[in-house]
């Protein structure tokens, strides 16, 4: 691991100032569950770490009012334990509690989790030791090097959103639920504060898969805001894994339904585990509008969600699995909290 | 804690006169650990640390206040095992995937392998060595024995620290919940039936 300096400023302004002063090798660190992991693999090689966890007032959780608000430094476990969310927004709670282990959820923050990097095996390996260096090229790790996953073991790779340069899956659960629920991201940088939809944090891989986020240099995530909606009562985060617990998604679906009796008035659908970024499925939402939720309607919406999916060598199963995951999630969400 | 006068691996530990005087005025024993850049490199590669990459932290570990100079790259796990001779927490994967390194940080379970030691200034860490009070076993340790909840034992310190937290969090309500909230601790021997039974017994206030 490359040597680095470490600072723990106590205000956002001091953190940004330290980041700017440190130059190109600077990285912010919060829980560290992704960054420190990747530093051990030599995928990340920062020379200055600016720890943001001493900044006060960024860990508040507010679930009353028109916007649910989560300070960026709130631990994933603390948000998952919120009683109001457990009752009224199962999609958010399940996305958090089905991610990682309780140990990691105690460490990881809801802001930092949005910036988790891919678990693509070719991205993670190949940088750590001399014997594997340059054996598995990765455009995300080393721009222009090539992509070993395209003709490699691609069982875990994306079927939606991929480019010739990269088919790495966006690993998160929480970002998928937030994108489904129209969440906003609050940012602070040298130029001041701004708010963007969480969906706009993520860049498609295109020709530049090493550029994953739309954050500006030195910007920090300060908070997440989710519009309050009664659709939360009829919601779920449905996650299909190779094992029952503590694994990344093969396919997942965040679904929330605004129901009028049993008729869908508004639908929120997003997918995880199958795409290069948290994937909002507008076609699936459209397929549900004005409909009574039945298995046939749910299946049709599931197929619509995977429109345009393209399989590689070993990941074709994700297209069918993704469609069925969405369909099941719709049925689970509709059955929640019957009137 | 290891006796600093005993020699052997403990010779890494030297009492600093000033720290001892400070400690003598209060209750806790303060230890200052001799660094030397070479020892700070436990798992951090061979290159020498440039300026600004070493720092002093003052954590409280198993109830003892201490002052330790570290290389910023050091994980909490390596600090415990390689510097403080607290080898109960185990290095399984070193990437937060197996749970063998689980310790409590300010009362909450964390993966010590993915925790920067640099973050530990002013924090309270409890390891398996500090779990029991006095010479007896913690009820969870006894329950693991009673329920045959281990085979090789390598994952056991992490399992027990996670299990104690699982009960404290209120997640040990039934077997399904115990399994879900213990899923971050892998047991290669497959002693899961005994582990779940031990946790269930402690959660229900009985030991066997």
Short mmCIF file of C-alpha atoms in Angstrom, two decimals:
data_model
loop_
_atom_site.label_atom_id
_atom_site.label_comp_id
_atom_site.label_asym_id
_atom_site.label_seq_id
_atom_site.Cartn_x
_atom_site.Cartn_y
_atom_site.Cartn_z
CA UNK A 1 0.00 0.00 0.00
CA UNK A 2 1.28 3.44 -0.86
CA UNK A 3 2.07 5.67 2.13
CA UNK A 4 -0.44 8.43 2.77
CA UNK A 5 -0.97 11.31 5.13
CA UNK A 6 -4.13 11.41 7.22
CA UNK A 7 -6.17 14.36 8.43
CA UNK A 8 -9.48 14.56 10.24
CA UNK A 9 -10.92 18.08 9.92
CA UNK A 10 -13.99 19.01 11.94
CA UNK A 11 -15.90 21.24 9.52
CA UNK A 12 -16.93 20.80 5.88
CA UNK A 13 -15.02 23.95 4.94
CA UNK A 14 -11.83 22.63 6.54
CA UNK A 15 -12.28 19.29 4.79
CA UNK A 16 -12.66 20.92 1.38
CA UNK A 17 -9.71 23.19 2.07
CA UNK A 18 -7.56 20.21 3.06
CA UNK A 19 -8.62 18.33 -0.06
CA UNK A 20 -7.78 21.21 -2.38
CA UNK A 21 -4.45 21.80 -0.62
CA UNK A 22 -3.50 18.13 -0.89
CA UNK A 23 -3.79 18.07 -4.68
CA UNK A 24 -4.44 15.18 -7.03
CA UNK A 25 -3.65 12.34 -4.61
CA UNK A 26 -6.36 13.37 -2.16
CA UNK A 27 -9.36 11.24 -1.32
CA UNK A 28 -12.11 11.66 1.24
CA UNK A 29 -12.70 8.71 3.52
CA UNK A 30 -15.72 8.01 5.73
CA UNK A 31 -16.36 4.40 6.81
CA UNK A 32 -13.59 3.24 4.50
CA UNK A 33 -15.22 -0.09 3.69
CA UNK A 34 -14.67 0.41 -0.04
CA UNK A 35 -11.69 2.76 -0.19
CA UNK A 36 -9.45 1.01 2.34
CA UNK A 37 -10.35 -2.35 0.81
CA UNK A 38 -9.29 -1.13 -2.65
CA UNK A 39 -6.14 0.46 -1.22
CA UNK A 40 -5.12 -2.97 0.07
CA UNK A 41 -5.57 -4.24 -3.51
CA UNK A 42 -3.61 -1.26 -4.85
CA UNK A 43 -6.55 -0.34 -7.05
CA UNK A 44 -6.82 2.91 -5.11
CA UNK A 45 -3.52 4.62 -4.26
CA UNK A 46 -4.25 7.92 -2.55
CA UNK A 47 -1.42 9.92 -1.02
CA UNK A 48 -3.64 12.01 1.28
CA UNK A 49 -6.72 10.79 3.13
CA UNK A 50 -9.14 13.36 4.48
CA UNK A 51 -11.40 11.68 7.02
CA UNK A 52 -14.79 13.41 7.04
CA UNK A 53 -16.25 11.50 10.00
CA UNK A 54 -15.34 14.12 12.59
CA UNK A 55 -17.56 16.71 10.89
CA UNK A 56 -20.47 17.41 13.22
CA UNK A 57 -24.12 17.56 12.23
CA UNK A 58 -23.87 15.34 9.15
CA UNK A 59 -25.35 12.21 10.73
CA UNK A 60 -28.90 13.31 11.43
CA UNK A 61 -31.90 11.23 10.40
CA UNK A 62 -35.22 13.07 9.95
CA UNK A 63 -38.24 11.07 8.84
CA UNK A 64 -41.02 13.55 9.54
CA UNK A 65 -42.01 16.26 7.07
CA UNK A 66 -42.31 16.36 3.30
CA UNK A 67 -38.78 15.17 2.72
CA UNK A 68 -37.05 12.32 4.50
CA UNK A 69 -33.52 13.47 5.14
CA UNK A 70 -30.42 11.48 5.93
CA UNK A 71 -27.15 13.14 6.82
CA UNK A 72 -24.37 11.68 4.69
CA UNK A 73 -22.50 10.36 7.73
CA UNK A 74 -25.42 8.44 9.23
CA UNK A 75 -24.38 4.79 9.43
CA UNK A 76 -26.30 2.40 7.22
CA UNK A 77 -27.31 0.41 10.32
CA UNK A 78 -28.76 3.48 12.04
CA UNK A 79 -30.97 4.41 9.09
CA UNK A 80 -32.07 0.78 8.72
CA UNK A 81 -33.14 0.80 12.40
CA UNK A 82 -35.40 3.87 12.06
CA UNK A 83 -38.91 2.89 13.20
CA UNK A 84 -40.75 5.26 10.88
CA UNK A 85 -38.85 4.00 7.87
CA UNK A 86 -39.46 0.39 8.89
CA UNK A 87 -43.19 1.05 8.93
CA UNK A 88 -43.61 3.42 5.99
CA UNK A 89 -40.64 2.81 3.66
CA UNK A 90 -39.68 -0.88 3.62
CA UNK A 91 -37.94 -0.34 0.26
CA UNK A 92 -35.35 1.88 1.95
CA UNK A 93 -34.89 -0.29 5.04
CA UNK A 94 -34.61 -3.52 3.07
CA UNK A 95 -32.09 -2.02 0.64
CA UNK A 96 -29.89 -1.14 3.62
CA UNK A 97 -30.38 -4.26 5.71
CA UNK A 98 -29.83 -6.63 2.78
CA UNK A 99 -26.53 -4.91 2.00
CA UNK A 100 -23.27 -6.15 3.55
CA UNK A 101 -23.09 -7.45 7.13
CA UNK A 102 -24.06 -5.70 10.35
CA UNK A 103 -20.34 -5.10 11.00
CA UNK A 104 -19.97 -3.25 7.69
CA UNK A 105 -23.32 -1.46 8.06
CA UNK A 106 -22.08 -0.08 11.39
CA UNK A 107 -19.02 1.32 9.60
CA UNK A 108 -20.36 2.40 6.23
CA UNK A 109 -22.27 5.65 5.84
CA UNK A 110 -25.35 6.27 3.70
CA UNK A 111 -23.45 8.96 1.81
CA UNK A 112 -20.32 6.93 1.22
CA UNK A 113 -22.31 3.90 0.12
CA UNK A 114 -23.45 5.83 -2.96
CA UNK A 115 -19.81 5.94 -4.08
CA UNK A 116 -19.09 2.24 -3.64
CA UNK A 117 -17.07 0.94 -6.56
CA UNK A 118 -17.79 -2.12 -8.65
CA UNK A 119 -17.09 -5.66 -7.48
CA UNK A 120 -16.06 -6.70 -11.02
CA UNK A 121 -13.39 -9.35 -10.45
CA UNK A 122 -11.19 -7.98 -13.20
CA UNK A 123 -11.36 -4.50 -11.72
CA UNK A 124 -10.45 -5.73 -8.24
CA UNK A 125 -7.71 -8.13 -9.28
CA UNK A 126 -4.61 -7.61 -11.32
CA UNK A 127 -3.24 -4.59 -9.51
CA UNK A 128 -2.18 -6.17 -6.25
CA UNK A 129 0.81 -8.34 -7.09
CA UNK A 130 3.47 -8.69 -9.73
CA UNK A 131 2.14 -12.07 -10.82
CA UNK A 132 -1.28 -10.72 -11.77
CA UNK A 133 -0.31 -7.23 -12.96
CA UNK A 134 -1.28 -6.64 -16.59
CA UNK A 135 -2.80 -10.12 -16.86
CA UNK A 136 -6.36 -8.81 -16.51
CA UNK A 137 -6.60 -5.39 -18.13
CA UNK A 138 -9.35 -3.09 -16.92
CA UNK A 139 -10.39 0.19 -18.51
CA UNK A 140 -11.88 1.37 -15.23
CA UNK A 141 -8.67 0.76 -13.33
CA UNK A 142 -6.33 1.82 -16.11
CA UNK A 143 -7.95 3.85 -18.89
CA UNK A 144 -7.28 2.40 -22.34
CA UNK A 145 -5.88 -0.89 -21.06
CA UNK A 146 -8.75 -3.02 -22.35
CA UNK A 147 -11.44 -5.08 -20.66
CA UNK A 148 -10.72 -8.64 -19.60
CA UNK A 149 -14.36 -9.19 -18.65
CA UNK A 150 -15.72 -8.86 -22.20
CA UNK A 151 -14.40 -12.28 -23.19
CA UNK A 152 -13.76 -13.51 -19.70
CA UNK A 153 -15.84 -15.02 -16.93
CA UNK A 154 -18.71 -12.60 -17.28
CA UNK A 155 -21.36 -14.33 -15.19
CA UNK A 156 -21.54 -11.37 -12.85
CA UNK A 157 -21.38 -8.65 -15.48
CA UNK A 158 -24.08 -6.22 -16.58
CA UNK A 159 -26.73 -6.87 -19.20
CA UNK A 160 -27.97 -3.27 -19.21
CA UNK A 161 -25.97 -0.10 -19.84
CA UNK A 162 -22.70 -1.76 -20.82
CA UNK A 163 -20.32 -0.41 -23.46
CA UNK A 164 -17.51 -1.97 -25.47
CA UNK A 165 -15.12 -0.58 -22.86
CA UNK A 166 -16.82 -1.84 -19.70
CA UNK A 167 -19.60 -4.11 -18.49
CA UNK A 168 -18.97 -3.85 -14.73
CA UNK A 169 -22.04 -3.95 -12.51
CA UNK A 170 -22.92 -1.12 -10.18
CA UNK A 171 -22.80 -2.99 -6.85
CA UNK A 172 -25.09 -0.99 -4.58
CA UNK A 173 -28.52 -1.70 -3.15
CA UNK A 174 -29.23 1.57 -1.36
CA UNK A 175 -28.57 3.67 -4.52
CA UNK A 176 -31.09 1.53 -6.42
CA UNK A 177 -33.79 2.21 -3.81
CA UNK A 178 -32.93 5.93 -3.77
CA UNK A 179 -33.06 6.21 -7.56
CA UNK A 180 -36.46 4.48 -7.55
CA UNK A 181 -37.74 6.94 -4.94
CA UNK A 182 -36.57 10.10 -6.76
CA UNK A 183 -34.03 10.94 -4.06
CA UNK A 184 -31.93 14.08 -4.17
CA UNK A 185 -28.26 14.36 -3.30
CA UNK A 186 -26.93 17.34 -1.39
CA UNK A 187 -23.34 18.26 -2.24
CA UNK A 188 -20.87 20.84 -0.99
CA UNK A 189 -17.74 21.91 -2.82
CA UNK A 190 -15.33 24.79 -3.26
CA UNK A 191 -17.98 26.55 -5.38
CA UNK A 192 -20.70 26.11 -2.75
CA UNK A 193 -23.68 23.81 -2.27
CA UNK A 194 -25.80 22.16 -4.94
CA UNK A 195 -28.46 19.49 -5.16
CA UNK A 196 -28.78 16.87 -7.91
CA UNK A 197 -31.00 13.83 -8.35
CA UNK A 198 -29.19 10.74 -7.02
CA UNK A 199 -29.76 9.24 -10.48
CA UNK A 200 -27.51 11.93 -11.97
CA UNK A 201 -24.60 11.01 -9.71
CA UNK A 202 -23.84 8.05 -11.95
CA UNK A 203 -22.23 8.18 -15.38
CA UNK A 204 -22.73 5.50 -18.01
CA UNK A 205 -19.40 3.76 -18.78
CA UNK A 206 -19.23 4.76 -22.47
CA UNK A 207 -15.62 5.26 -23.54
CA UNK A 208 -14.60 6.54 -20.12
CA UNK A 209 -15.52 3.87 -17.54
CA UNK A 210 -12.92 5.26 -15.13
CA UNK A 211 -15.17 8.31 -14.70
CA UNK A 212 -17.95 6.86 -12.58
CA UNK A 213 -19.49 9.83 -10.79
CA UNK A 214 -20.48 13.38 -11.67
CA UNK A 215 -19.00 14.79 -8.47
CA UNK A 216 -16.81 17.83 -8.99
CA UNK A 217 -13.28 17.82 -7.57
CA UNK A 218 -13.27 18.26 -3.76
CA UNK A 219 -17.04 17.97 -3.47
CA UNK A 220 -18.42 16.10 -0.49
CA UNK A 221 -21.80 14.45 -0.07
CA UNK A 222 -23.58 16.16 2.82
CA UNK A 223 -27.03 14.61 2.71
CA UNK A 224 -29.73 12.63 0.95
CA UNK A 225 -33.36 13.76 0.69
CA UNK A 226 -36.24 11.52 -0.35
CA UNK A 227 -39.68 12.96 -1.13
CA UNK A 228 -42.25 11.60 1.32
CA UNK A 229 -44.79 9.45 -0.51
CA UNK A 230 -47.51 7.03 0.45
CA UNK A 231 -46.04 4.72 -2.19
CA UNK A 232 -43.52 3.84 0.51
CA UNK A 233 -46.17 1.80 2.32
CA UNK A 234 -46.45 -0.49 -0.71
CA UNK A 235 -42.80 -1.03 -1.38
CA UNK A 236 -40.01 -3.56 -1.23
CA UNK A 237 -36.38 -4.10 -2.12
CA UNK A 238 -36.21 -7.62 -3.47
CA UNK A 239 -32.68 -8.99 -3.76
CA UNK A 240 -31.68 -12.29 -5.35
CA UNK A 241 -28.22 -13.60 -4.44
CA UNK A 242 -26.11 -16.73 -4.85
CA UNK A 243 -26.66 -17.33 -1.14
CA UNK A 244 -29.48 -16.29 1.16
CA UNK A 245 -27.64 -13.46 2.89
CA UNK A 246 -24.48 -11.36 2.77
CA UNK A 247 -23.80 -11.37 -0.96
CA UNK A 248 -24.01 -8.91 -3.81
CA UNK A 249 -27.12 -9.00 -5.97
CA UNK A 250 -27.39 -11.18 -9.05
CA UNK A 251 -30.55 -9.19 -9.65
CA UNK A 252 -32.54 -6.87 -7.45
CA UNK A 253 -35.56 -4.63 -7.75
CA UNK A 254 -36.76 -1.62 -5.80
CA UNK A 255 -40.51 -1.20 -6.24
CA UNK A 256 -42.95 1.24 -4.66
CA UNK A 257 -46.58 1.58 -5.72
CA UNK A 258 -49.07 4.37 -5.13
CA UNK A 259 -52.34 2.46 -5.09
CA UNK A 260 -55.90 3.69 -5.40
CA UNK A 261 -57.79 0.67 -4.11
CA UNK A 262 -55.97 -1.97 -6.10
CA UNK A 263 -55.26 0.24 -9.12
CA UNK A 264 -51.71 1.54 -9.64
CA UNK A 265 -51.68 5.35 -9.86
CA UNK A 266 -47.93 5.78 -9.73
CA UNK A 267 -45.10 3.26 -9.85
CA UNK A 268 -41.44 3.44 -8.89
CA UNK A 269 -39.25 0.66 -10.31
CA UNK A 270 -35.45 0.41 -10.38
CA UNK A 271 -33.04 -2.50 -10.84
CA UNK A 272 -29.74 -3.50 -9.29
CA UNK A 273 -27.24 -6.27 -9.99
CA UNK A 274 -27.87 -6.28 -13.74
CA UNK A 275 -26.79 -2.82 -14.89
CA UNK A 276 -23.76 -0.55 -14.97
CA UNK A 277 -25.53 1.99 -12.79
CA UNK A 278 -28.68 2.07 -10.63
CA UNK A 279 -31.25 1.45 -13.34
CA UNK A 280 -34.61 3.21 -13.36
CA UNK A 281 -37.11 1.18 -15.39
CA UNK A 282 -39.52 3.72 -16.86
CA UNK A 283 -41.03 1.18 -19.25
CA UNK A 284 -41.94 -1.08 -16.33
CA UNK A 285 -43.51 1.84 -14.47
CA UNK A 286 -45.54 2.68 -17.59
CA UNK A 287 -46.72 -0.92 -17.89
CA UNK A 288 -48.21 -0.74 -14.39
CA UNK A 289 -50.02 2.60 -14.64
CA UNK A 290 -53.80 2.30 -14.32
CA UNK A 291 -53.58 -1.46 -13.95
CA UNK A 292 -54.75 -3.77 -11.22
CA UNK A 293 -51.72 -5.73 -10.02
CA UNK A 294 -51.93 -9.33 -11.20
CA UNK A 295 -49.19 -11.88 -11.89
CA UNK A 296 -49.63 -11.29 -15.63
CA UNK A 297 -49.28 -7.52 -15.29
CA UNK A 298 -46.28 -7.97 -13.00
CA UNK A 299 -44.62 -10.30 -15.49
CA UNK A 300 -45.25 -7.86 -18.33
CA UNK A 301 -43.69 -5.07 -16.29
CA UNK A 302 -40.72 -7.32 -15.47
CA UNK A 303 -40.10 -8.02 -19.13
CA UNK A 304 -40.41 -4.30 -19.90
CA UNK A 305 -37.79 -3.55 -17.25
CA UNK A 306 -35.23 -5.67 -19.09
CA UNK A 307 -35.98 -4.15 -22.50
CA UNK A 308 -32.79 -3.72 -24.48
CA UNK A 309 -30.77 -6.11 -22.28
CA UNK A 310 -27.82 -7.79 -23.97
CA UNK A 311 -26.13 -10.92 -22.67
CA UNK A 312 -22.45 -11.85 -22.84
CA UNK A 313 -21.18 -15.42 -22.61
CA UNK A 314 -22.26 -16.51 -19.14
CA UNK A 315 -24.71 -13.91 -17.89
CA UNK A 316 -27.74 -14.52 -20.12
CA UNK A 317 -29.62 -15.87 -17.10
CA UNK A 318 -29.68 -12.37 -15.65
CA UNK A 319 -32.19 -11.21 -18.25
CA UNK A 320 -34.81 -13.74 -17.21
CA UNK A 321 -33.83 -13.51 -13.53
CA UNK A 322 -34.06 -9.72 -13.63
CA UNK A 323 -37.53 -9.79 -15.20
CA UNK A 324 -38.79 -12.30 -12.63
CA UNK A 325 -37.20 -10.37 -9.77
CA UNK A 326 -39.06 -7.23 -10.83
CA UNK A 327 -42.32 -9.19 -11.22
CA UNK A 328 -41.98 -10.74 -7.76
CA UNK A 329 -41.10 -7.39 -6.23
CA UNK A 330 -44.25 -5.84 -7.72
CA UNK A 331 -46.41 -8.57 -6.19
CA UNK A 332 -44.65 -8.26 -2.80
CA UNK A 333 -45.02 -4.47 -2.80
CA UNK A 334 -48.71 -4.58 -3.75
CA UNK A 335 -49.45 -7.01 -0.91
CA UNK A 336 -47.81 -4.80 1.74
CA UNK A 337 -50.01 -2.90 4.19
CA UNK A 338 -53.41 -3.82 2.72
CA UNK A 339 -55.97 -1.06 3.26
CA UNK B 1 -2.34 -7.01 28.76
CA UNK B 2 1.11 -8.52 28.35
CA UNK B 3 3.64 -7.81 31.04
CA UNK B 4 6.04 -5.27 29.54
CA UNK B 5 8.90 -6.62 31.63
CA UNK B 6 8.53 -10.19 30.49
CA UNK B 7 10.67 -9.93 27.36
CA UNK B 8 9.87 -11.89 24.17
CA UNK B 9 7.29 -10.29 21.90
CA UNK B 10 6.32 -7.98 24.74
CA UNK B 11 9.69 -6.28 24.51
CA UNK B 12 8.06 -4.18 21.81
CA UNK B 13 6.18 -2.52 24.62
CA UNK B 14 8.02 0.01 26.71
CA UNK B 15 6.53 2.12 29.40
CA UNK B 16 7.15 5.76 28.81
CA UNK B 17 7.94 7.54 32.07
CA UNK B 18 5.77 10.54 31.33
CA UNK B 19 2.77 8.41 30.34
CA UNK B 20 3.17 6.28 33.45
CA UNK B 21 3.24 9.37 35.64
CA UNK B 22 0.08 10.61 33.96
CA UNK B 23 -1.49 7.23 34.43
CA UNK B 24 -0.40 7.07 38.05
CA UNK B 25 -2.52 10.11 38.78
CA UNK B 26 -5.59 8.43 37.33
CA UNK B 27 -6.95 4.92 37.23
CA UNK B 28 -5.87 3.60 33.85
CA UNK B 29 -2.48 2.33 32.86
CA UNK B 30 -1.16 4.12 29.83
CA UNK B 31 1.21 2.35 27.51
CA UNK B 32 3.39 3.93 24.96
CA UNK B 33 4.50 1.54 22.32
CA UNK B 34 7.87 1.87 20.76
CA UNK B 35 7.42 2.14 17.05
CA UNK B 36 10.40 2.16 14.81
CA UNK B 37 9.30 2.50 11.23
CA UNK B 38 10.07 -1.13 10.44
CA UNK B 39 7.56 -2.44 12.94
CA UNK B 40 4.93 0.00 11.74
CA UNK B 41 4.98 -1.75 8.41
CA UNK B 42 3.34 -4.93 9.65
CA UNK B 43 1.36 -5.44 6.45
CA UNK B 44 2.02 -2.22 4.68
CA UNK B 45 4.87 -3.07 2.38
CA UNK B 46 8.56 -2.47 2.80
CA UNK B 47 9.05 1.17 1.85
CA UNK B 48 9.91 3.64 4.60
CA UNK B 49 7.22 6.06 5.71
CA UNK B 50 7.62 9.59 4.32
CA UNK B 51 6.97 12.53 6.62
CA UNK B 52 3.36 12.97 7.69
CA UNK B 53 2.51 9.30 7.40
CA UNK B 54 3.11 8.42 11.04
CA UNK B 55 0.84 9.60 13.83
CA UNK B 56 0.04 9.06 17.47
CA UNK B 57 -3.36 7.78 18.54
CA UNK B 58 -4.82 7.47 22.03
CA UNK B 59 -7.45 4.77 22.03
CA UNK B 60 -8.87 2.89 25.01
CA UNK B 61 -8.49 -0.81 24.37
CA UNK B 62 -10.20 -3.29 26.67
CA UNK B 63 -10.56 -0.52 29.21
CA UNK B 64 -6.93 0.59 29.10
CA UNK B 65 -5.95 4.03 27.87
CA UNK B 66 -2.89 3.94 25.70
CA UNK B 67 -0.83 6.04 23.37
CA UNK B 68 0.52 4.39 20.24
CA UNK B 69 2.53 5.71 17.35
CA UNK B 70 1.37 4.15 14.10
CA UNK B 71 1.96 4.21 10.39
CA UNK B 72 -1.25 5.65 8.89
CA UNK B 73 -1.72 2.52 6.76
CA UNK B 74 -2.15 0.28 9.80
CA UNK B 75 -5.49 -1.45 10.22
CA UNK B 76 -7.06 -1.77 13.64
CA UNK B 77 -6.63 -5.52 13.27
CA UNK B 78 -2.88 -5.24 12.66
CA UNK B 79 -2.58 -2.77 15.53
CA UNK B 80 -4.23 -5.28 17.86
CA UNK B 81 -2.40 -8.35 16.64
CA UNK B 82 1.03 -7.14 15.62
CA UNK B 83 1.60 -4.29 18.03
CA UNK B 84 -0.46 -5.00 21.13
CA UNK B 85 -0.20 -8.81 21.11
CA UNK B 86 -3.98 -9.07 21.24
CA UNK B 87 -4.18 -12.00 18.84
CA UNK B 88 -7.76 -13.03 19.63
CA UNK B 89 -9.21 -11.17 16.65
CA UNK B 90 -8.19 -13.19 13.61
CA UNK B 91 -7.11 -12.23 10.11
CA UNK B 92 -9.20 -14.35 7.77
CA UNK B 93 -9.72 -12.49 4.51
CA UNK B 94 -8.42 -9.00 5.49
CA UNK B 95 -11.17 -7.56 3.23
CA UNK B 96 -14.26 -7.44 5.44
CA UNK B 97 -15.78 -10.56 3.97
CA UNK B 98 -15.36 -13.23 6.68
CA UNK B 99 -16.00 -11.63 10.09
CA UNK B 100 -13.06 -13.31 11.87
CA UNK B 101 -11.68 -9.90 12.84
CA UNK B 102 -14.89 -8.64 14.49
CA UNK B 103 -14.37 -6.39 17.52
CA UNK B 104 -16.54 -3.79 19.25
CA UNK B 105 -15.87 -0.12 18.58
CA UNK B 106 -17.66 2.16 21.05
CA UNK B 107 -19.95 -0.79 21.74
CA UNK B 108 -20.78 -1.63 18.12
CA UNK B 109 -19.40 -4.53 16.12
CA UNK B 110 -17.09 -3.66 13.25
CA UNK B 111 -14.64 -5.41 10.92
CA UNK B 112 -11.27 -4.40 12.38
CA UNK B 113 -9.46 -5.33 9.15
CA UNK B 114 -11.26 -2.55 7.25
CA UNK B 115 -10.96 -0.04 10.09
CA UNK B 116 -8.06 2.38 9.88
CA UNK B 117 -6.17 2.48 13.18
CA UNK B 118 -5.77 6.20 12.47
CA UNK B 119 -9.48 6.59 13.23
CA UNK B 120 -9.09 5.13 16.74
CA UNK B 121 -7.97 8.27 18.53
CA UNK B 122 -10.32 8.72 21.48
CA UNK B 123 -12.33 5.59 20.65
CA UNK B 124 -13.03 2.55 22.84
CA UNK B 125 -12.24 -0.89 21.43
CA UNK B 126 -13.23 -4.20 23.00
CA UNK B 127 -11.70 -7.43 21.77
CA UNK B 128 -12.41 -11.02 22.78
CA UNK B 129 -9.65 -10.64 25.40
CA UNK B 130 -11.63 -7.87 27.09
CA UNK B 131 -15.07 -9.42 26.87
CA UNK B 132 -15.24 -11.30 30.16
CA UNK B 133 -15.16 -9.59 33.52
CA UNK B 134 -12.59 -11.01 35.91
CA UNK B 135 -11.43 -14.58 35.45
CA UNK B 136 -14.79 -16.05 34.44
CA UNK B 137 -16.15 -16.50 30.95
CA UNK B 138 -18.67 -14.21 29.34
CA UNK B 139 -22.06 -16.00 29.07
CA UNK B 140 -21.64 -16.14 25.29
CA UNK B 141 -18.24 -17.80 25.62
CA UNK B 142 -19.75 -20.38 27.98
CA UNK B 143 -22.70 -20.91 25.62
CA UNK B 144 -20.34 -21.60 22.70
CA UNK B 145 -18.70 -24.31 24.81
CA UNK B 146 -22.02 -25.73 26.00
CA UNK B 147 -23.44 -25.88 22.47
CA UNK B 148 -20.31 -27.18 20.78
CA UNK B 149 -20.41 -24.06 18.59
CA UNK B 150 -16.97 -24.50 17.05
CA UNK B 151 -14.66 -26.97 15.49
CA UNK B 152 -11.27 -25.52 14.58
CA UNK B 153 -11.94 -22.30 16.50
CA UNK B 154 -10.37 -19.84 14.08
CA UNK B 155 -13.59 -17.92 13.45
CA UNK B 156 -14.76 -18.22 17.07
CA UNK B 157 -13.50 -14.93 18.56
CA UNK B 158 -15.19 -13.05 15.71
CA UNK B 159 -18.32 -15.17 16.03
CA UNK B 160 -18.55 -14.47 19.76
CA UNK B 161 -18.00 -10.73 19.41
CA UNK B 162 -20.62 -10.60 16.66
CA UNK B 163 -22.97 -12.78 18.71
CA UNK B 164 -22.73 -10.55 21.79
CA UNK B 165 -23.55 -7.55 19.60
CA UNK B 166 -26.36 -9.42 17.86
CA UNK B 167 -28.08 -10.06 21.20
CA UNK B 168 -27.44 -6.51 22.42
CA UNK B 169 -28.90 -5.03 19.22
CA UNK B 170 -32.11 -6.99 19.75
CA UNK B 171 -31.63 -9.00 16.58
CA UNK B 172 -31.46 -12.42 18.28
CA UNK B 173 -35.24 -12.71 18.37
CA UNK B 174 -35.53 -16.04 16.56
CA UNK B 175 -33.36 -18.43 14.61
CA UNK B 176 -34.05 -16.80 11.24
CA UNK B 177 -33.07 -13.37 12.56
CA UNK B 178 -29.96 -14.77 14.26
CA UNK B 179 -28.88 -16.40 11.00
CA UNK B 180 -29.50 -13.18 9.06
CA UNK B 181 -27.65 -10.95 11.51
CA UNK B 182 -24.76 -13.41 11.90
CA UNK B 183 -24.31 -13.85 8.14
CA UNK B 184 -21.20 -11.67 8.17
CA UNK B 185 -19.32 -14.34 10.10
CA UNK B 186 -18.25 -17.30 8.03
CA UNK B 187 -17.47 -20.66 9.67
CA UNK B 188 -15.50 -22.87 7.31
CA UNK B 189 -16.08 -25.90 9.57
CA UNK B 190 -19.82 -25.41 9.38
CA UNK B 191 -20.58 -25.17 13.10
CA UNK B 192 -23.57 -22.96 12.36
CA UNK B 193 -26.16 -25.12 14.11
CA UNK B 194 -24.27 -24.88 17.39
CA UNK B 195 -23.56 -21.18 16.91
CA UNK B 196 -27.23 -20.37 16.38
CA UNK B 197 -28.19 -22.53 19.38
CA UNK B 198 -25.63 -20.80 21.61
CA UNK B 199 -26.86 -17.34 20.64
CA UNK B 200 -30.49 -18.35 21.05
CA UNK B 201 -29.73 -19.69 24.52
CA UNK B 202 -28.02 -16.49 25.65
CA UNK B 203 -30.78 -14.35 24.13
CA UNK B 204 -33.35 -16.36 26.07
CA UNK B 205 -31.38 -15.93 29.27
CA UNK B 206 -30.30 -19.50 29.65
CA UNK B 207 -26.92 -21.04 29.01
CA UNK B 208 -27.57 -24.60 28.00
#
